[in-house]
Amino acid sequence: MQVFPRNFTIFAEVHLHIMKLCKIIITILALATTIVGSAQNLTIEWSAESAHLVTRGGYARIKRIGNYHALVYETRGAVWIRFSHDNCESWSEPTEVARGEGYSYANSELLQLQSGRLLFMWNARPRRDTGLPYKIMCATSDDGGASWSDGRDIYVAGDEPRVGCWEPVALQLPSGEIHIYFANEAPYIASSEQEISLVRSVDNGERWSRAERISFFAGRRDGMPVPIYLPHSKEIAVAIEDNGIRGRFKPVIVRSAENWRDGFVAGNDLRREEALLPRCAVHDTIYAGAPYLIRLGEKHTLLSVQSTEGRKGGSHHYSNMQVYVGDRSARHFRNRSTPLPNLPIDGSALWNSLAQIDEQTVIAVMTVRGLEQGGNGVWTVKGKIVKK
């Protein structure tokens, strides 16, 4: 029997471990290439013929509720809902969900819970000189939106815009725990900073926890959160607008695989990532804010922003909606498309959102101003999911 020197045996063991490590790295790189490649080969082709005005108002979102869709939006100081039973081709008459004395209700959002209950949330903004506080509120429906509970306070902020709260949006985890995320200035009385806050419910929305910070960039403003849950990695990914990473507001993804038990995402945290691929990134001087994030099937994600790229001047008031395709981990966003490419240079498509209609179709929802025909208000445009 041949006997090898001890150092040779150690070398052989090290070599074996290195080979195993190389195989793991190759597997990871191959998987990453597959994921990135799948995002690279997907785009959205928007149908100009499908663009139409749905209603007056703004800040609208479309959600699937069973085998139909719901549209929520704000107008005339109240928040409203409509329904569609033909894949968003036509809509029912509006139902007012809530309005409040001394307030303008805004920033409508909707989530169907695992129990079937509908959770409707909004931002209560006090009218001038009322002395009332800014609030995040919600109502629920257990009959598919036919009737709604009275509005309830979820979070109460200050009584001035500089210490207000804004833009609530909900997520339910597989465990059943419900989250409501929102932009929050209330903790920063002496500065213009803003964080992303979270409140939780573990009893189907009956009671809510105190607010906790999940994202904060010191000296800057994190805003307009939109969360999704990523089943393959068991992560929560939240799209926000961030004016600290690079110039004006840009889309950023903050994430947690620990349900935020790993603490809030600070400015230099590795869990804070620019959303767009470097070669797809817009210039530092371009505003690209108000992001909206959705899962697109099991293998992709979609991200929209309102952007001043190619628009009139630098004011966000002239922004147009831009949509990017990402991988299933909400990374590597690319392949920009524009739902309203012929929007006049002094028009706008603001406070946008996205929804998936079916395996082949998505819909963009925009608050549009300045089109030559059709009027101002909530517009929708359908897009086809296309592999290049």
Short mmCIF file of C-alpha atoms in Angstrom, two decimals:
data_model
loop_
_atom_site.label_atom_id
_atom_site.label_comp_id
_atom_site.label_asym_id
_atom_site.label_seq_id
_atom_site.Cartn_x
_atom_site.Cartn_y
_atom_site.Cartn_z
CA MET A 1 0.00 0.00 0.00
CA GLN A 2 1.35 3.38 -0.96
CA VAL A 3 1.56 5.85 1.89
CA PHE A 4 1.29 9.56 1.08
CA PRO A 5 2.96 12.23 3.17
CA ARG A 6 0.67 13.92 5.67
CA ASN A 7 1.03 17.31 4.00
CA PHE A 8 -0.04 15.75 0.71
CA THR A 9 -3.18 14.40 2.36
CA ILE A 10 -3.95 17.84 3.75
CA PHE A 11 -3.36 19.33 0.30
CA ALA A 12 -5.75 16.79 -1.24
CA GLU A 13 -8.44 17.62 1.31
CA VAL A 14 -8.02 21.34 0.71
CA HIS A 15 -8.13 20.77 -3.03
CA LEU A 16 -11.35 18.77 -2.65
CA HIS A 17 -12.96 21.56 -0.61
CA ILE A 18 -11.86 24.14 -3.17
CA MET A 19 -13.37 22.06 -5.97
CA LYS A 20 -16.65 21.79 -4.05
CA LEU A 21 -16.63 25.54 -3.43
CA CYS A 22 -15.99 26.19 -7.12
CA LYS A 23 -18.94 24.00 -8.04
CA ILE A 24 -21.16 25.94 -5.62
CA ILE A 25 -19.97 29.27 -7.07
CA ILE A 26 -20.54 28.04 -10.62
CA THR A 27 -24.05 26.90 -9.67
CA ILE A 28 -24.83 30.26 -8.08
CA LEU A 29 -23.46 32.16 -11.08
CA ALA A 30 -25.43 29.96 -13.46
CA LEU A 31 -28.59 30.56 -11.47
CA ALA A 32 -27.91 34.30 -11.39
CA THR A 33 -27.29 34.30 -15.13
CA THR A 34 -30.55 32.45 -15.71
CA ILE A 35 -32.49 34.87 -13.51
CA VAL A 36 -30.89 37.98 -15.00
CA GLY A 37 -31.23 36.55 -18.49
CA SER A 38 -34.93 35.93 -17.99
CA ALA A 39 -35.39 39.57 -16.99
CA GLN A 40 -33.25 40.65 -19.92
CA ASN A 41 -35.47 38.81 -22.38
CA LEU A 42 -38.77 40.20 -21.13
CA THR A 43 -40.41 43.51 -21.94
CA ILE A 44 -43.84 45.14 -21.98
CA GLU A 45 -45.46 46.26 -25.24
CA TRP A 46 -48.10 48.85 -24.44
CA SER A 47 -51.28 49.14 -26.49
CA ALA A 48 -52.06 52.73 -27.46
CA GLU A 49 -55.58 51.62 -28.43
CA SER A 50 -56.29 50.46 -24.87
CA ALA A 51 -55.54 53.84 -23.26
CA HIS A 52 -58.64 55.49 -21.86
CA LEU A 53 -59.93 57.73 -19.09
CA VAL A 54 -61.67 55.76 -16.33
CA THR A 55 -62.72 58.50 -13.92
CA ARG A 56 -61.91 61.92 -12.57
CA GLY A 57 -59.64 61.86 -9.55
CA GLY A 58 -56.18 60.46 -8.92
CA TYR A 59 -53.74 58.24 -7.04
CA ALA A 60 -55.45 55.06 -8.26
CA ARG A 61 -54.62 51.37 -7.74
CA ILE A 62 -56.09 48.23 -9.30
CA LYS A 63 -56.24 44.97 -7.34
CA ARG A 64 -57.56 41.53 -8.22
CA ILE A 65 -60.35 40.42 -5.86
CA GLY A 66 -61.21 36.78 -6.59
CA ASN A 67 -62.34 36.63 -10.21
CA TYR A 68 -62.85 40.39 -10.62
CA HIS A 69 -60.89 43.61 -10.13
CA ALA A 70 -61.26 46.65 -7.90
CA LEU A 71 -60.10 50.21 -8.61
CA VAL A 72 -59.51 52.52 -5.63
CA TYR A 73 -58.80 56.23 -5.94
CA GLU A 74 -59.27 59.68 -4.41
CA THR A 75 -61.51 62.51 -5.56
CA ARG A 76 -63.55 65.37 -4.05
CA GLY A 77 -61.96 64.91 -0.63
CA ALA A 78 -63.06 61.26 -0.27
CA VAL A 79 -61.81 57.79 -1.20
CA TRP A 80 -63.77 55.57 -3.60
CA ILE A 81 -63.95 52.12 -5.13
CA ARG A 82 -65.21 50.70 -8.46
CA PHE A 83 -65.36 47.12 -9.74
CA SER A 84 -64.74 45.43 -13.08
CA HIS A 85 -65.91 41.97 -14.17
CA ASP A 86 -64.38 42.11 -17.67
CA ASN A 87 -60.64 42.43 -16.98
CA CYS A 88 -60.71 46.20 -16.51
CA GLU A 89 -62.46 47.02 -19.77
CA SER A 90 -65.38 48.69 -17.98
CA TRP A 91 -66.15 49.74 -14.41
CA SER A 92 -69.14 49.91 -12.09
CA GLU A 93 -70.51 53.14 -10.70
CA PRO A 94 -68.35 54.50 -7.85
CA THR A 95 -68.96 53.71 -4.20
CA GLU A 96 -67.71 56.16 -1.60
CA VAL A 97 -65.74 54.30 1.07
CA ALA A 98 -64.94 57.16 3.45
CA ARG A 99 -64.79 60.92 3.95
CA GLY A 100 -64.13 62.94 7.10
CA GLU A 101 -65.12 66.29 8.52
CA GLY A 102 -62.18 68.70 8.32
CA TYR A 103 -60.13 66.29 6.18
CA SER A 104 -59.24 65.47 2.62
CA TYR A 105 -58.80 61.73 2.24
CA ALA A 106 -56.07 60.64 -0.18
CA ASN A 107 -53.59 57.87 -1.12
CA SER A 108 -56.08 55.02 -1.47
CA GLU A 109 -54.77 51.44 -1.28
CA LEU A 110 -56.47 48.03 -1.06
CA LEU A 111 -55.54 44.50 -0.03
CA GLN A 112 -57.62 41.32 0.04
CA LEU A 113 -56.66 39.31 3.10
CA GLN A 114 -56.33 35.54 3.27
CA SER A 115 -59.66 35.48 5.09
CA GLY A 116 -61.36 37.18 2.13
CA ARG A 117 -61.78 40.45 4.03
CA LEU A 118 -60.96 43.63 2.11
CA LEU A 119 -58.64 46.09 3.83
CA PHE A 120 -58.88 49.64 2.48
CA MET A 121 -56.37 52.21 3.75
CA TRP A 122 -55.76 55.90 3.13
CA ASN A 123 -54.04 59.07 4.30
CA ALA A 124 -56.20 61.57 6.21
CA ARG A 125 -54.90 65.09 5.49
CA PRO A 126 -56.35 67.91 7.61
CA ARG A 127 -57.76 70.92 5.83
CA ARG A 128 -56.00 74.22 6.48
CA ASP A 129 -56.40 75.82 9.90
CA THR A 130 -58.33 72.92 11.42
CA GLY A 131 -55.56 71.95 13.87
CA LEU A 132 -56.33 68.28 13.17
CA PRO A 133 -53.51 65.70 12.88
CA TYR A 134 -52.35 63.79 9.83
CA LYS A 135 -53.36 60.13 10.06
CA ILE A 136 -53.16 56.72 8.45
CA MET A 137 -56.64 55.16 8.51
CA CYS A 138 -58.37 51.99 7.34
CA ALA A 139 -61.78 50.42 6.82
CA THR A 140 -62.75 46.81 6.18
CA SER A 141 -65.39 44.97 4.17
CA ASP A 142 -66.52 41.39 4.71
CA ASP A 143 -69.00 41.35 1.81
CA GLY A 144 -66.70 41.98 -1.14
CA GLY A 145 -66.89 45.77 -0.96
CA ALA A 146 -70.67 46.15 -0.87
CA SER A 147 -70.42 47.82 2.55
CA TRP A 148 -67.59 49.18 4.68
CA SER A 149 -66.83 49.62 8.35
CA ASP A 150 -66.27 53.06 9.79
CA GLY A 151 -62.78 54.43 9.32
CA ARG A 152 -60.28 53.67 12.09
CA ASP A 153 -57.04 55.40 13.02
CA ILE A 154 -53.95 53.25 12.46
CA TYR A 155 -51.34 55.92 13.11
CA VAL A 156 -51.57 59.57 14.17
CA ALA A 157 -48.81 62.05 13.28
CA GLY A 158 -48.44 65.81 13.74
CA ASP A 159 -50.78 68.60 12.70
CA GLU A 160 -48.48 70.21 10.10
CA PRO A 161 -47.27 68.85 6.75
CA ARG A 162 -43.63 68.82 7.92
CA VAL A 163 -44.53 66.29 10.61
CA GLY A 164 -47.16 64.39 8.66
CA CYS A 165 -47.56 60.80 7.48
CA TRP A 166 -48.25 59.63 3.94
CA GLU A 167 -48.87 56.88 1.38
CA PRO A 168 -49.96 53.73 3.27
CA VAL A 169 -49.78 50.33 1.57
CA ALA A 170 -50.40 46.83 2.95
CA LEU A 171 -48.83 43.38 2.69
CA GLN A 172 -49.89 40.07 4.23
CA LEU A 173 -47.24 37.44 4.95
CA PRO A 174 -47.87 33.69 4.55
CA SER A 175 -48.12 33.49 8.37
CA GLY A 176 -51.19 35.75 8.20
CA GLU A 177 -49.45 38.75 9.78
CA ILE A 178 -50.53 42.00 8.09
CA HIS A 179 -48.21 44.95 7.54
CA ILE A 180 -49.06 48.54 6.68
CA TYR A 181 -46.06 50.56 5.50
CA PHE A 182 -46.09 54.35 5.19
CA ALA A 183 -43.81 57.39 4.86
CA ASN A 184 -43.44 59.17 8.17
CA GLU A 185 -42.11 62.63 9.08
CA ALA A 186 -43.58 62.72 12.58
CA PRO A 187 -40.40 61.57 14.42
CA TYR A 188 -38.36 64.42 12.91
CA ILE A 189 -39.80 67.64 14.31
CA ALA A 190 -36.53 69.56 14.01
CA SER A 191 -35.51 68.40 10.51
CA SER A 192 -36.88 67.57 7.08
CA GLU A 193 -35.96 63.88 7.37
CA GLN A 194 -38.46 61.09 6.68
CA GLU A 195 -38.50 57.38 7.41
CA ILE A 196 -40.51 54.37 6.32
CA SER A 197 -42.61 53.08 9.21
CA LEU A 198 -44.49 49.83 9.73
CA VAL A 199 -47.48 48.79 11.84
CA ARG A 200 -48.51 45.12 12.22
CA SER A 201 -51.68 43.15 12.88
CA VAL A 202 -51.88 39.47 13.80
CA ASP A 203 -55.68 39.32 14.21
CA ASN A 204 -57.00 40.01 10.70
CA GLY A 205 -56.73 43.77 11.05
CA GLU A 206 -58.66 44.16 14.30
CA ARG A 207 -55.72 45.60 16.29
CA TRP A 208 -52.50 47.25 15.21
CA SER A 209 -49.07 47.53 16.79
CA ARG A 210 -47.13 50.69 17.47
CA ALA A 211 -45.17 52.03 14.53
CA GLU A 212 -41.60 50.86 14.03
CA ARG A 213 -38.90 52.22 11.74
CA ILE A 214 -37.82 49.90 8.93
CA SER A 215 -35.90 52.30 6.66
CA PHE A 216 -34.10 55.59 7.39
CA PHE A 217 -31.28 57.47 5.65
CA ALA A 218 -29.95 60.12 8.06
CA GLY A 219 -30.24 63.62 6.63
CA ARG A 220 -32.40 62.41 3.71
CA ARG A 221 -35.95 61.33 2.92
CA ASP A 222 -37.10 57.76 2.33
CA GLY A 223 -40.59 57.83 0.85
CA MET A 224 -43.51 56.14 -0.94
CA PRO A 225 -43.04 52.47 0.08
CA VAL A 226 -44.50 49.55 -1.88
CA PRO A 227 -43.80 46.05 -0.44
CA ILE A 228 -43.89 42.58 -1.96
CA TYR A 229 -43.15 39.15 -0.49
CA LEU A 230 -40.64 36.91 -2.31
CA PRO A 231 -41.59 33.27 -1.62
CA HIS A 232 -38.38 31.69 -2.98
CA SER A 233 -36.13 33.67 -0.60
CA LYS A 234 -38.72 34.39 2.12
CA GLU A 235 -37.76 38.06 1.89
CA ILE A 236 -39.80 41.23 2.12
CA ALA A 237 -38.72 43.68 -0.59
CA VAL A 238 -39.91 47.28 -0.41
CA ALA A 239 -39.52 49.78 -3.24
CA ILE A 240 -38.98 53.32 -1.98
CA GLU A 241 -37.89 56.66 -3.36
CA ASP A 242 -34.47 57.62 -1.97
CA ASN A 243 -32.74 61.01 -2.39
CA GLY A 244 -29.60 59.96 -0.54
CA ILE A 245 -27.98 57.36 -2.75
CA ARG A 246 -27.52 59.43 -5.92
CA GLY A 247 -28.76 62.94 -6.50
CA ARG A 248 -32.50 63.42 -6.75
CA PHE A 249 -35.06 60.75 -5.85
CA LYS A 250 -34.27 57.37 -7.40
CA PRO A 251 -35.96 53.96 -6.99
CA VAL A 252 -34.32 51.83 -4.32
CA ILE A 253 -35.17 48.42 -2.88
CA VAL A 254 -34.78 47.81 0.85
CA ARG A 255 -35.24 44.27 2.06
CA SER A 256 -35.33 41.93 5.02
CA ALA A 257 -35.30 38.14 5.29
CA GLU A 258 -36.03 38.39 9.04
CA ASN A 259 -39.36 40.27 9.02
CA TRP A 260 -37.37 43.36 10.10
CA ARG A 261 -36.02 41.67 13.24
CA ASP A 262 -32.63 42.47 11.71
CA GLY A 263 -33.27 46.17 12.27
CA PHE A 264 -34.03 49.12 10.04
CA VAL A 265 -32.16 49.70 6.78
CA ALA A 266 -29.80 52.64 7.21
CA GLY A 267 -28.22 54.70 4.45
CA ASN A 268 -25.08 52.56 4.21
CA ASP A 269 -26.80 49.22 4.76
CA LEU A 270 -26.10 46.47 2.23
CA ARG A 271 -29.85 45.75 2.26
CA ARG A 272 -30.40 49.11 0.50
CA GLU A 273 -29.90 48.59 -3.24
CA GLU A 274 -30.37 50.78 -6.28
CA ALA A 275 -33.15 49.20 -8.30
CA LEU A 276 -31.98 49.92 -11.84
CA LEU A 277 -29.03 48.19 -13.47
CA PRO A 278 -26.10 50.62 -13.78
CA ARG A 279 -26.39 50.76 -17.56
CA CYS A 280 -30.11 51.55 -17.22
CA ALA A 281 -29.72 54.15 -14.48
CA VAL A 282 -30.84 57.72 -15.11
CA HIS A 283 -28.59 60.73 -14.56
CA ASP A 284 -28.17 62.11 -11.04
CA THR A 285 -30.07 65.27 -12.04
CA ILE A 286 -33.12 63.27 -13.19
CA TYR A 287 -36.01 62.81 -10.78
CA ALA A 288 -37.37 59.24 -10.79
CA GLY A 289 -39.66 58.96 -7.79
CA ALA A 290 -42.99 57.49 -6.65
CA PRO A 291 -42.04 53.85 -7.36
CA TYR A 292 -44.54 51.00 -7.60
CA LEU A 293 -43.49 47.35 -7.37
CA ILE A 294 -45.35 44.13 -8.18
CA ARG A 295 -44.50 40.48 -8.71
CA LEU A 296 -44.98 39.36 -12.30
CA GLY A 297 -45.73 35.66 -12.10
CA GLU A 298 -43.11 33.51 -10.37
CA LYS A 299 -40.00 34.61 -12.27
CA HIS A 300 -40.16 38.38 -12.66
CA THR A 301 -41.01 41.67 -11.01
CA LEU A 302 -42.14 45.01 -12.44
CA LEU A 303 -41.16 48.45 -11.19
CA SER A 304 -42.61 51.78 -12.29
CA VAL A 305 -41.46 55.33 -11.54
CA GLN A 306 -42.57 58.80 -12.52
CA SER A 307 -39.58 60.32 -14.28
CA THR A 308 -38.45 63.67 -15.67
CA GLU A 309 -36.15 61.99 -18.18
CA GLY A 310 -36.80 63.64 -21.54
CA ARG A 311 -39.50 65.86 -20.07
CA LYS A 312 -40.03 69.63 -19.80
CA GLY A 313 -37.57 71.07 -17.32
CA GLY A 314 -36.77 69.25 -14.11
CA SER A 315 -40.02 69.57 -12.17
CA HIS A 316 -41.69 66.32 -11.15
CA HIS A 317 -44.99 67.93 -12.19
CA TYR A 318 -44.13 67.07 -15.83
CA SER A 319 -43.10 63.46 -15.15
CA ASN A 320 -44.12 60.52 -17.29
CA MET A 321 -44.55 56.91 -16.18
CA GLN A 322 -41.70 54.51 -16.97
CA VAL A 323 -41.78 50.74 -16.36
CA TYR A 324 -38.83 48.36 -15.85
CA VAL A 325 -38.61 44.54 -15.72
CA GLY A 326 -36.69 42.88 -12.89
CA ASP A 327 -35.86 39.34 -11.86
CA ARG A 328 -37.79 37.32 -9.28
CA SER A 329 -35.63 38.78 -6.48
CA ALA A 330 -36.62 42.37 -7.34
CA ARG A 331 -33.18 43.15 -8.73
CA HIS A 332 -31.57 44.02 -12.08
CA PHE A 333 -34.41 46.21 -13.35
CA ARG A 334 -34.03 46.98 -17.06
CA ASN A 335 -35.90 47.10 -20.39
CA ARG A 336 -37.65 50.42 -19.85
CA SER A 337 -41.03 50.89 -21.51
CA THR A 338 -43.45 53.83 -21.51
CA PRO A 339 -47.22 53.26 -21.30
CA LEU A 340 -47.99 56.75 -22.69
CA PRO A 341 -45.10 57.55 -25.05
CA ASN A 342 -47.04 60.33 -26.80
CA LEU A 343 -47.79 62.30 -23.63
CA PRO A 344 -47.28 66.02 -24.44
CA ILE A 345 -44.05 67.48 -23.09
CA ASP A 346 -45.97 69.74 -20.69
CA GLY A 347 -48.41 67.00 -19.62
CA SER A 348 -47.94 64.51 -16.79
CA ALA A 349 -48.60 60.93 -15.73
CA LEU A 350 -48.21 60.84 -11.96
CA TRP A 351 -48.79 58.71 -8.84
CA ASN A 352 -48.80 55.57 -10.94
CA SER A 353 -49.36 51.90 -10.18
CA LEU A 354 -49.25 48.51 -11.88
CA ALA A 355 -51.30 45.32 -11.78
CA GLN A 356 -51.16 41.98 -13.59
CA ILE A 357 -54.41 41.08 -15.36
CA ASP A 358 -53.48 37.59 -16.59
CA GLU A 359 -50.44 35.61 -17.74
CA GLN A 360 -50.05 37.77 -20.85
CA THR A 361 -51.31 41.17 -19.71
CA VAL A 362 -50.46 43.95 -17.27
CA ILE A 363 -52.17 47.28 -16.74
CA ALA A 364 -50.68 50.69 -15.93
CA VAL A 365 -52.76 53.14 -13.88
CA MET A 366 -51.90 56.84 -14.03
CA THR A 367 -53.14 60.25 -12.96
CA VAL A 368 -52.90 62.01 -16.32
CA ARG A 369 -53.00 65.68 -17.22
CA GLY A 370 -52.47 67.40 -20.55
CA LEU A 371 -53.61 64.90 -23.16
CA GLU A 372 -55.19 66.60 -26.16
CA GLN A 373 -58.20 64.27 -26.07
CA GLY A 374 -59.93 62.42 -23.25
CA GLY A 375 -59.62 64.77 -20.30
CA ASN A 376 -57.69 64.71 -17.03
CA GLY A 377 -58.01 62.01 -14.40
CA VAL A 378 -57.31 58.31 -13.88
CA TRP A 379 -56.16 56.60 -17.08
CA THR A 380 -55.35 52.96 -17.73
CA VAL A 381 -53.22 51.39 -20.45
CA LYS A 382 -52.83 47.66 -21.04
CA GLY A 383 -49.54 46.06 -21.97
CA LYS A 384 -48.56 42.68 -23.37
CA ILE A 385 -45.82 40.69 -21.65
CA VAL A 386 -43.39 39.82 -24.43
CA LYS A 387 -40.23 37.72 -24.60
CA LYS A 388 -37.70 39.30 -26.92
#
